[in-house]
Short mmCIF file of C-alpha atoms and ligand atoms in Angstrom, two decimals:
data_model
loop_
_atom_site.label_atom_id
_atom_site.label_comp_id
_atom_site.label_asym_id
_atom_site.label_seq_id
_atom_site.Cartn_x
_atom_site.Cartn_y
_atom_site.Cartn_z
CA MET A 1 -4.67 14.95 13.48
CA ALA A 2 -1.11 16.27 13.89
CA ASP A 3 -1.51 18.13 17.20
CA PRO A 4 -4.09 19.01 19.88
CA ASP A 5 -5.37 22.03 17.94
CA ARG A 6 -5.91 19.91 14.85
CA ILE A 7 -7.72 17.27 16.90
CA LYS A 8 -10.00 19.96 18.31
CA ALA A 9 -10.65 21.28 14.79
CA VAL A 10 -11.58 17.77 13.64
CA ALA A 11 -13.89 17.41 16.65
CA ASP A 12 -15.60 20.69 15.71
CA HIS A 13 -16.11 19.45 12.17
CA VAL A 14 -17.50 16.13 13.37
CA ALA A 15 -19.90 18.02 15.66
CA PHE A 16 -20.98 20.19 12.74
CA THR A 17 -21.69 17.17 10.54
CA ARG A 18 -23.48 15.41 13.38
CA ASN A 19 -25.58 18.45 14.23
CA HIS A 20 -26.78 18.55 10.63
CA GLY A 21 -28.64 15.31 11.21
CA ASN A 22 -26.06 12.79 10.00
CA ASP A 23 -24.99 9.60 11.69
CA VAL A 24 -21.22 9.90 11.74
CA VAL A 25 -18.52 7.24 11.83
CA VAL A 26 -15.00 8.65 11.92
CA VAL A 27 -11.95 6.62 10.98
CA VAL A 28 -8.74 8.11 12.35
CA SER A 29 -5.15 7.78 11.28
CA ALA A 30 -2.16 8.21 13.58
CA MET A 31 -1.08 11.71 14.59
CA GLY A 32 1.35 13.44 12.20
CA LYS A 33 4.52 11.45 11.73
CA SER A 34 3.83 9.05 14.56
CA THR A 35 3.74 5.89 12.42
CA ASP A 36 7.12 6.85 10.91
CA ASN A 37 8.44 7.52 14.41
CA LEU A 38 7.30 4.12 15.65
CA ILE A 39 9.04 2.47 12.69
CA SER A 40 12.24 4.43 13.49
CA LEU A 41 12.04 3.21 17.07
CA ALA A 42 11.80 -0.39 15.85
CA ASN A 43 14.75 0.19 13.50
CA ALA A 44 16.76 1.56 16.42
CA VAL A 45 16.07 -1.53 18.48
CA SER A 46 16.70 -4.28 15.92
CA GLY A 47 17.00 -5.09 12.23
CA ILE A 48 14.92 -8.20 12.82
CA GLN A 49 11.30 -7.14 13.16
CA PRO A 50 8.68 -9.87 13.54
CA GLY A 51 5.55 -8.83 11.68
CA ARG A 52 3.31 -9.60 14.60
CA GLU A 53 5.25 -7.29 16.90
CA MET A 54 5.42 -4.53 14.27
CA ASP A 55 1.64 -4.69 14.07
CA MET A 56 1.29 -4.52 17.86
CA LEU A 57 3.56 -1.46 17.77
CA LEU A 58 2.05 0.38 14.80
CA THR A 59 -1.58 -0.04 15.83
CA ALA A 60 -0.77 2.04 18.93
CA GLY A 61 -0.64 5.22 16.80
CA GLU A 62 -4.30 5.03 15.77
CA ARG A 63 -5.33 4.11 19.33
CA ILE A 64 -3.91 7.38 20.58
CA SER A 65 -5.79 9.33 17.89
CA MET A 66 -9.15 7.63 18.44
CA SER A 67 -9.23 8.19 22.17
CA LEU A 68 -7.99 11.78 21.95
CA LEU A 69 -10.68 12.57 19.39
CA CYS A 70 -13.38 11.13 21.65
CA ILE A 71 -11.98 13.16 24.55
CA ALA A 72 -12.09 16.30 22.40
CA LEU A 73 -15.68 15.46 21.40
CA ALA A 74 -16.67 14.99 25.04
CA GLY A 75 -15.27 18.46 25.68
CA ILE A 76 -17.80 20.00 23.26
CA GLY A 77 -20.73 17.91 24.46
CA ILE A 78 -20.77 15.20 21.78
CA ASP A 79 -21.37 11.65 22.94
CA ALA A 80 -18.71 9.57 21.19
CA VAL A 81 -17.13 6.15 21.60
CA SER A 82 -13.88 4.79 20.18
CA PHE A 83 -13.17 1.25 18.98
CA THR A 84 -10.13 -0.59 17.71
CA GLY A 85 -10.32 -2.46 14.41
CA SER A 86 -10.60 -5.70 16.32
CA GLN A 87 -13.50 -4.39 18.43
CA VAL A 88 -15.58 -3.52 15.38
CA GLY A 89 -14.84 -6.82 13.67
CA ILE A 90 -12.54 -5.84 10.82
CA ILE A 91 -11.47 -9.37 9.95
CA THR A 92 -8.31 -9.77 7.87
CA ASP A 93 -6.09 -12.49 6.51
CA THR A 94 -2.99 -13.43 8.50
CA VAL A 95 -0.36 -11.46 6.54
CA HIS A 96 1.20 -9.15 9.12
CA THR A 97 2.01 -5.53 8.09
CA LYS A 98 0.02 -5.83 4.83
CA ALA A 99 -3.13 -7.71 5.71
CA LYS A 100 -6.17 -7.77 3.44
CA ILE A 101 -9.66 -7.20 4.82
CA LEU A 102 -11.83 -10.30 4.44
CA GLU A 103 -14.96 -9.13 6.22
CA VAL A 104 -16.31 -6.18 8.21
CA LYS A 105 -18.78 -7.17 10.91
CA GLY A 106 -19.47 -3.73 12.36
CA ASP A 107 -22.05 -4.78 14.95
CA ARG A 108 -20.67 -2.54 17.68
CA VAL A 109 -20.65 0.39 15.27
CA ARG A 110 -24.31 -0.16 14.40
CA ASP A 111 -25.27 -0.51 18.06
CA ALA A 112 -23.43 2.67 19.06
CA LEU A 113 -24.97 4.62 16.16
CA ALA A 114 -28.40 3.35 17.19
CA ALA A 115 -27.68 4.64 20.70
CA GLY A 116 -27.07 8.08 19.21
CA LYS A 117 -23.31 8.12 19.52
CA VAL A 118 -20.62 9.30 17.16
CA VAL A 119 -18.36 6.33 16.49
CA VAL A 120 -14.60 6.73 16.15
CA VAL A 121 -12.70 3.75 14.71
CA ALA A 122 -8.94 3.22 14.61
CA GLY A 123 -7.88 3.05 10.96
CA PHE A 124 -5.23 0.83 9.37
CA GLN A 125 -5.90 -2.18 11.60
CA GLY A 126 -7.90 -5.34 11.98
CA VAL A 127 -7.85 -8.74 13.56
CA SER A 128 -6.80 -11.83 11.63
CA THR A 129 -8.60 -15.12 11.27
CA ASP A 130 -5.97 -16.32 13.81
CA SER A 131 -7.14 -13.66 16.31
CA GLU A 132 -3.94 -11.65 15.94
CA VAL A 133 -3.83 -7.86 15.50
CA THR A 134 -2.88 -6.90 11.93
CA THR A 135 -2.22 -3.72 9.95
CA LEU A 136 -3.30 -3.02 6.37
CA GLY A 137 -0.13 -1.48 4.92
CA ARG A 138 0.92 2.17 4.84
CA GLY A 139 -1.96 4.53 4.16
CA GLY A 140 -4.34 1.78 5.27
CA SER A 141 -6.73 4.08 7.13
CA ASP A 142 -8.22 4.99 3.75
CA THR A 143 -9.03 1.32 3.27
CA THR A 144 -10.62 1.01 6.71
CA ALA A 145 -12.80 4.02 5.96
CA VAL A 146 -14.01 2.71 2.60
CA ALA A 147 -14.58 -0.80 3.97
CA LEU A 148 -16.65 0.54 6.87
CA ALA A 149 -18.60 2.84 4.55
CA ALA A 150 -19.44 -0.18 2.38
CA ALA A 151 -20.41 -2.36 5.34
CA LEU A 152 -22.62 0.35 6.85
CA ASP A 153 -24.07 1.35 3.48
CA ALA A 154 -22.99 4.95 4.06
CA ASP A 155 -24.04 7.71 1.67
CA VAL A 156 -20.45 8.83 1.17
CA CYS A 157 -16.95 8.20 2.41
CA GLU A 158 -15.19 11.53 2.92
CA ILE A 159 -11.42 11.22 3.06
CA TYR A 160 -9.78 14.20 4.72
CA THR A 161 -6.16 14.66 3.82
CA ASP A 162 -3.50 17.37 3.62
CA VAL A 163 -4.29 18.31 0.02
CA THR A 164 -7.58 19.79 -1.17
CA GLY A 165 -8.31 16.99 -3.63
CA VAL A 166 -6.86 15.05 -6.54
CA PHE A 167 -4.89 17.26 -8.91
CA THR A 168 -4.04 16.96 -12.61
CA ALA A 169 -0.40 16.71 -11.49
CA ASP A 170 1.64 17.13 -8.34
CA PRO A 171 1.36 20.88 -7.63
CA ARG A 172 4.90 20.84 -6.25
CA ILE A 173 6.13 20.07 -9.78
CA VAL A 174 3.41 21.78 -11.79
CA PRO A 175 2.19 24.99 -10.16
CA GLN A 176 -0.58 25.29 -12.79
CA ALA A 177 -2.04 21.92 -11.81
CA ARG A 178 -5.80 21.99 -11.28
CA LYS A 179 -7.99 20.26 -8.76
CA LEU A 180 -10.22 17.70 -10.49
CA ALA A 181 -13.91 18.00 -9.59
CA ARG A 182 -14.54 14.34 -10.30
CA LEU A 183 -12.79 11.20 -11.40
CA GLN A 184 -13.93 7.70 -12.29
CA PHE A 185 -12.89 4.81 -10.08
CA GLU A 186 -10.82 3.27 -12.86
CA GLU A 187 -8.91 6.52 -13.38
CA MET A 188 -8.18 6.85 -9.67
CA LEU A 189 -7.15 3.19 -9.62
CA GLU A 190 -4.65 3.76 -12.42
CA MET A 191 -3.35 6.93 -10.76
CA ALA A 192 -2.86 5.20 -7.42
CA GLY A 193 -1.29 2.24 -9.22
CA VAL A 194 1.33 4.39 -10.97
CA GLY A 195 2.38 6.39 -7.94
CA SER A 196 -0.26 8.93 -6.91
CA LYS A 197 -0.17 9.05 -3.12
CA VAL A 198 -3.52 10.76 -2.53
CA LEU A 199 -5.45 7.55 -1.82
CA ALA A 200 -4.18 4.09 -0.95
CA LEU A 201 -4.63 1.75 -3.95
CA ARG A 202 -6.50 -0.84 -1.88
CA SER A 203 -9.05 1.73 -0.74
CA VAL A 204 -9.89 2.61 -4.34
CA GLU A 205 -10.20 -1.06 -5.29
CA PHE A 206 -12.58 -1.52 -2.39
CA ALA A 207 -14.58 1.58 -3.32
CA ARG A 208 -14.94 0.43 -6.92
CA ASN A 209 -15.89 -3.12 -5.99
CA HIS A 210 -18.54 -1.94 -3.53
CA ASN A 211 -19.49 1.25 -5.35
CA VAL A 212 -18.73 3.59 -2.45
CA PRO A 213 -18.41 7.20 -3.66
CA ILE A 214 -15.34 8.90 -2.16
CA HIS A 215 -15.02 12.62 -1.56
CA VAL A 216 -11.33 13.52 -1.18
CA ARG A 217 -10.99 16.84 0.63
CA SER A 218 -8.79 18.82 2.96
CA SER A 219 -9.17 18.88 6.71
CA PHE A 220 -7.62 22.33 6.73
CA THR A 221 -10.10 24.19 4.52
CA TRP A 222 -13.25 22.02 4.31
CA GLU A 223 -13.71 23.26 0.73
CA HIS A 224 -15.18 20.85 -1.83
CA GLY A 225 -12.56 18.44 -3.06
CA THR A 226 -12.62 15.67 -5.68
CA TRP A 227 -15.40 13.12 -6.09
CA VAL A 228 -14.27 9.66 -7.06
CA ALA A 229 -17.26 7.64 -8.22
CA ASN A 230 -18.73 5.46 -10.88
CA GLU A 231 -18.97 7.10 -14.26
CA ALA A 232 -22.69 6.27 -14.38
CA SER A 233 -23.50 7.87 -11.03
CA GLU A 234 -22.43 11.25 -12.35
CA GLY A 235 -24.45 11.17 -15.54
CA GLY A 236 -21.89 9.40 -17.70
CA ALA A 237 -18.96 10.70 -19.70
CA THR A 238 -19.60 13.61 -22.00
CA MET A 239 -17.91 14.76 -25.18
CA GLU A 240 -16.41 17.70 -23.31
CA ASP A 241 -14.68 15.47 -20.81
CA PRO A 242 -10.93 15.82 -20.95
CA VAL A 243 -9.19 12.90 -22.62
CA ILE A 244 -6.43 13.08 -20.02
CA SER A 245 -7.22 13.47 -16.34
CA GLY A 246 -3.73 13.68 -15.00
CA VAL A 247 0.02 13.20 -15.20
CA VAL A 248 1.54 11.10 -12.42
CA GLN A 249 5.21 10.59 -11.61
CA ASP A 250 6.88 7.93 -9.50
CA ALA A 251 10.55 7.92 -8.56
CA SER A 252 10.30 5.00 -6.19
CA GLU A 253 11.48 2.27 -8.59
CA SER A 254 14.81 1.08 -9.94
CA LYS A 255 15.57 -0.55 -13.26
CA VAL A 256 17.41 -3.87 -13.58
CA THR A 257 18.80 -5.13 -16.89
CA VAL A 258 19.97 -8.67 -17.52
CA ILE A 259 22.34 -8.53 -20.48
CA ALA A 260 22.83 -11.15 -23.19
CA VAL A 261 20.39 -13.79 -22.00
CA PRO A 262 20.04 -16.88 -24.23
CA ASP A 263 16.76 -16.47 -26.12
CA ARG A 264 14.94 -19.73 -25.41
CA PRO A 265 11.74 -20.83 -23.65
CA GLY A 266 11.78 -20.74 -19.85
CA ILE A 267 14.26 -17.93 -19.29
CA SER A 268 11.72 -15.26 -18.28
CA ALA A 269 9.82 -17.80 -16.23
CA ALA A 270 13.00 -18.71 -14.29
CA LEU A 271 13.82 -15.06 -13.65
CA PHE A 272 10.41 -13.79 -12.63
CA GLU A 273 9.30 -16.87 -10.71
CA ASN A 274 12.25 -16.42 -8.40
CA LEU A 275 11.41 -12.75 -7.87
CA ALA A 276 7.73 -13.54 -7.29
CA ASN A 277 8.60 -16.20 -4.74
CA ALA A 278 10.49 -13.54 -2.79
CA ASN A 279 7.37 -11.30 -2.90
CA ILE A 280 9.14 -8.74 -5.07
CA ASN A 281 6.69 -6.71 -7.07
CA VAL A 282 7.96 -6.39 -10.65
CA ASP A 283 6.38 -3.53 -12.55
CA MET A 284 7.43 -2.83 -16.15
CA ILE A 285 9.18 -5.49 -18.21
CA VAL A 286 10.85 -5.07 -21.59
CA GLN A 287 12.54 -7.78 -23.62
CA ASN A 288 14.45 -6.84 -26.75
CA THR A 289 14.35 -8.81 -30.00
CA SER A 290 17.26 -11.17 -29.99
CA LYS A 291 20.47 -10.89 -31.93
CA ASP A 292 22.64 -14.00 -32.40
CA GLY A 293 20.34 -15.90 -30.04
CA LEU A 294 20.91 -13.45 -27.19
CA THR A 295 18.55 -10.83 -25.77
CA ASP A 296 18.40 -8.22 -22.98
CA ILE A 297 15.61 -8.15 -20.38
CA SER A 298 14.91 -5.01 -18.35
CA PHE A 299 12.38 -4.56 -15.58
CA THR A 300 11.60 -2.23 -12.71
CA VAL A 301 11.19 -3.06 -9.01
CA PRO A 302 10.54 -0.87 -5.96
CA LYS A 303 13.79 0.71 -4.71
CA ALA A 304 13.00 -0.78 -1.30
CA ASP A 305 13.17 -4.30 -2.82
CA MET A 306 16.32 -3.61 -4.85
CA ARG A 307 18.78 -5.33 -2.48
CA ALA A 308 16.76 -8.52 -2.36
CA ALA A 309 16.15 -8.40 -6.12
CA GLU A 310 19.86 -7.97 -6.88
CA ASP A 311 20.83 -11.11 -4.98
CA ILE A 312 18.16 -13.16 -6.74
CA VAL A 313 18.89 -11.82 -10.21
CA ALA A 314 22.65 -12.31 -9.79
CA ARG A 315 22.07 -15.94 -8.87
CA VAL A 316 19.55 -16.62 -11.66
CA ALA A 317 21.74 -14.83 -14.22
CA VAL A 318 24.51 -17.37 -13.60
CA GLU A 319 22.05 -20.27 -13.88
CA ILE A 320 20.62 -19.09 -17.20
CA GLY A 321 23.99 -18.10 -18.64
CA ALA A 322 23.43 -14.35 -18.90
CA GLN A 323 26.46 -12.14 -19.48
CA ALA A 324 25.92 -9.44 -16.87
CA VAL A 325 23.37 -7.62 -14.70
CA THR A 326 23.24 -3.85 -14.41
CA HIS A 327 20.98 -1.63 -12.42
CA ASP A 328 19.92 1.98 -12.56
CA ALA A 329 18.30 3.72 -9.60
CA ASP A 330 18.13 7.13 -11.31
CA ILE A 331 14.92 6.52 -13.19
CA ALA A 332 11.35 7.72 -12.90
CA LYS A 333 8.05 6.59 -14.32
CA VAL A 334 5.81 9.24 -15.85
CA SER A 335 2.23 8.29 -16.71
CA LEU A 336 -0.68 9.87 -18.51
CA VAL A 337 -4.06 8.68 -17.22
CA GLY A 338 -7.49 9.33 -18.68
CA ALA A 339 -10.63 7.33 -19.37
CA GLY A 340 -11.06 9.31 -22.59
CA MET A 341 -8.11 7.42 -24.10
CA LYS A 342 -10.47 4.56 -24.90
CA THR A 343 -12.20 6.65 -27.54
CA SER A 344 -9.35 8.93 -28.53
CA PRO A 345 -6.56 7.25 -30.51
CA GLY A 346 -3.05 8.62 -30.86
CA ILE A 347 -2.45 9.66 -27.26
CA ALA A 348 0.71 7.56 -26.94
CA ALA A 349 2.15 8.93 -30.17
CA ARG A 350 1.43 12.48 -29.07
CA MET A 351 3.03 11.79 -25.70
CA PHE A 352 6.21 10.47 -27.33
CA ARG A 353 6.36 13.48 -29.65
CA VAL A 354 6.08 15.88 -26.71
CA LEU A 355 8.87 14.06 -24.89
CA ALA A 356 11.06 14.06 -28.01
CA ASP A 357 10.52 17.79 -28.52
CA ASN A 358 11.70 18.29 -24.95
CA ASN A 359 14.75 16.10 -25.45
CA VAL A 360 13.54 13.47 -23.02
CA ASN A 361 14.77 9.97 -23.85
CA ILE A 362 12.36 7.08 -23.19
CA HIS A 363 13.81 3.91 -21.63
CA MET A 364 10.67 1.80 -21.32
CA ILE A 365 6.98 2.01 -22.26
CA SER A 366 3.85 0.31 -20.98
CA THR A 367 0.18 0.93 -21.57
CA SER A 368 -3.30 -0.02 -20.41
CA THR A 369 -6.59 0.99 -22.00
CA ILE A 370 -6.60 4.27 -20.07
CA ARG A 371 -2.91 4.85 -19.32
CA VAL A 372 0.44 5.31 -21.04
CA SER A 373 3.57 5.10 -18.88
CA VAL A 374 7.19 5.72 -19.79
CA VAL A 375 10.38 5.27 -17.81
CA VAL A 376 12.80 8.18 -18.21
CA SER A 377 15.96 9.34 -16.44
CA LEU A 378 15.25 10.82 -13.03
CA SER A 379 16.84 14.08 -14.16
CA ASP A 380 14.21 14.34 -16.93
CA MET A 381 11.22 13.60 -14.72
CA GLU A 382 10.11 17.14 -13.91
CA THR A 383 10.63 18.36 -17.48
CA ALA A 384 8.53 15.46 -18.75
CA VAL A 385 5.69 16.02 -16.28
CA ARG A 386 5.51 19.75 -16.96
CA ALA A 387 5.74 19.39 -20.75
CA LEU A 388 2.99 16.76 -20.85
CA HIS A 389 0.76 18.74 -18.51
CA THR A 390 1.00 21.73 -20.82
CA ALA A 391 0.75 19.78 -24.09
CA PHE A 392 -2.41 17.98 -23.04
CA GLY A 393 -4.06 21.24 -22.03
CA LEU A 394 -4.14 20.52 -18.32
CA ASP A 395 -2.57 23.80 -17.18
CA SER A 396 -5.19 25.85 -15.37
CA GLY A 397 -7.58 27.02 -18.05
CA THR A 398 -9.10 24.75 -20.64
CA ALA A 399 -8.70 21.00 -20.63
CA TYR A 400 -7.64 18.99 -23.65
CA SER A 401 -10.93 17.73 -25.10
CA ALA A 402 -11.72 14.94 -27.48
CA PRO A 403 -12.18 16.33 -30.98
CA LEU A 404 -15.85 16.28 -31.98
CA PRO A 405 -16.73 13.59 -34.53
CA GLU A 406 -17.25 14.68 -38.13
CA ARG A 407 -20.82 15.68 -38.82
CA LYS A 408 -22.40 13.41 -41.39
N1 LIG B 1 -0.88 5.55 10.13
C1 LIG B 1 -0.76 4.68 8.99
C2 LIG B 1 0.35 5.17 8.09
O1 LIG B 1 1.01 6.16 8.39
C3 LIG B 1 -2.04 4.55 8.26
C4 LIG B 1 -2.53 5.78 7.54
O2 LIG B 1 -2.01 6.88 7.73
O3 LIG B 1 -3.46 5.68 6.74
O4 LIG B 1 0.60 4.58 7.08
MG1 LIG B 2 -3.19 8.54 5.09
#
């Protein structure tokens, strides 16, 4: 929706879908960089930004898009009506700038559809239980779309973006990355959780919880993209499925190390409770075995929260008698994600071997049942992503498959 031509192209596509006998509800995001521009304007006016006023400001972006799209649709003879999040009853909690959806009423959407109209809804926004306008966090239009699709029992939620689907790696780092035809919800959840920007994490959680299939595709080409759905709805996993679905990198975190902490009960609790109380999202945590009753604790936090985290950690470090606090912003997290890991042992070991062969030092490790993540130096990030993509057979061509079981 970046410019008038793009809005007209979207209108044409909506008309096409509508004329093929579908009821269509469109959720729009703000035009191009307009949300960023609104945030810059706020920054230029004051460093103190009340959440309520930021939400009043940021919801304006989607309002512009929704009305312009309806105007473009009127121009090609399609009867359309736009609504804000509040008008369609997207009810959220009261946390400004990152509100959670509690309920979608959708009555006005149903009525307008019944009257034969195309419905255009402003994404990324709702109205709180206190009747205030709220926003759902950056990328929140995805969440609006999935939530509406669930509430309206839609056949599919198509998410149009600037890439043609979900790839095995970021094509800017790995030119041989391939578009995935399908992914399971849990894989997409892990990918979004470790830094993939294709879909907002919340939207995938919502889709999984309400079993809404998502089709991620490009609004520039209309080619088939990536289906994100329940494993069962696509006939279940097969032996030929790749063990690894993708490699994801994230350079948005910093590492903090508290050095020579006394090794006794309550130290981690004191440290992380204070960070949690400040709403700082701690990701990976590593504590070393102690030597002479002292240990080191390292953890990662979003770079954006680093300043706040530093103040808290410096204060707590004094209280708990730690020797020093260091921090390293030049790190990156590299993750392998794949549902096939559940049945294919040795993935972590193979990952570490590949990294070692490429001279990449590992600072931290964490795993889930379908993911292995490592923290490496930022300067090693691209080497690590490319090496892993090749080693696990993800480069365009054949995928790395689970070895067939021995025949008895
Ligand atoms: N316009 C909002 C943002 O830039 C919501 C979205 O794009 O999904 O984050
Ligand atoms: Mg978006």
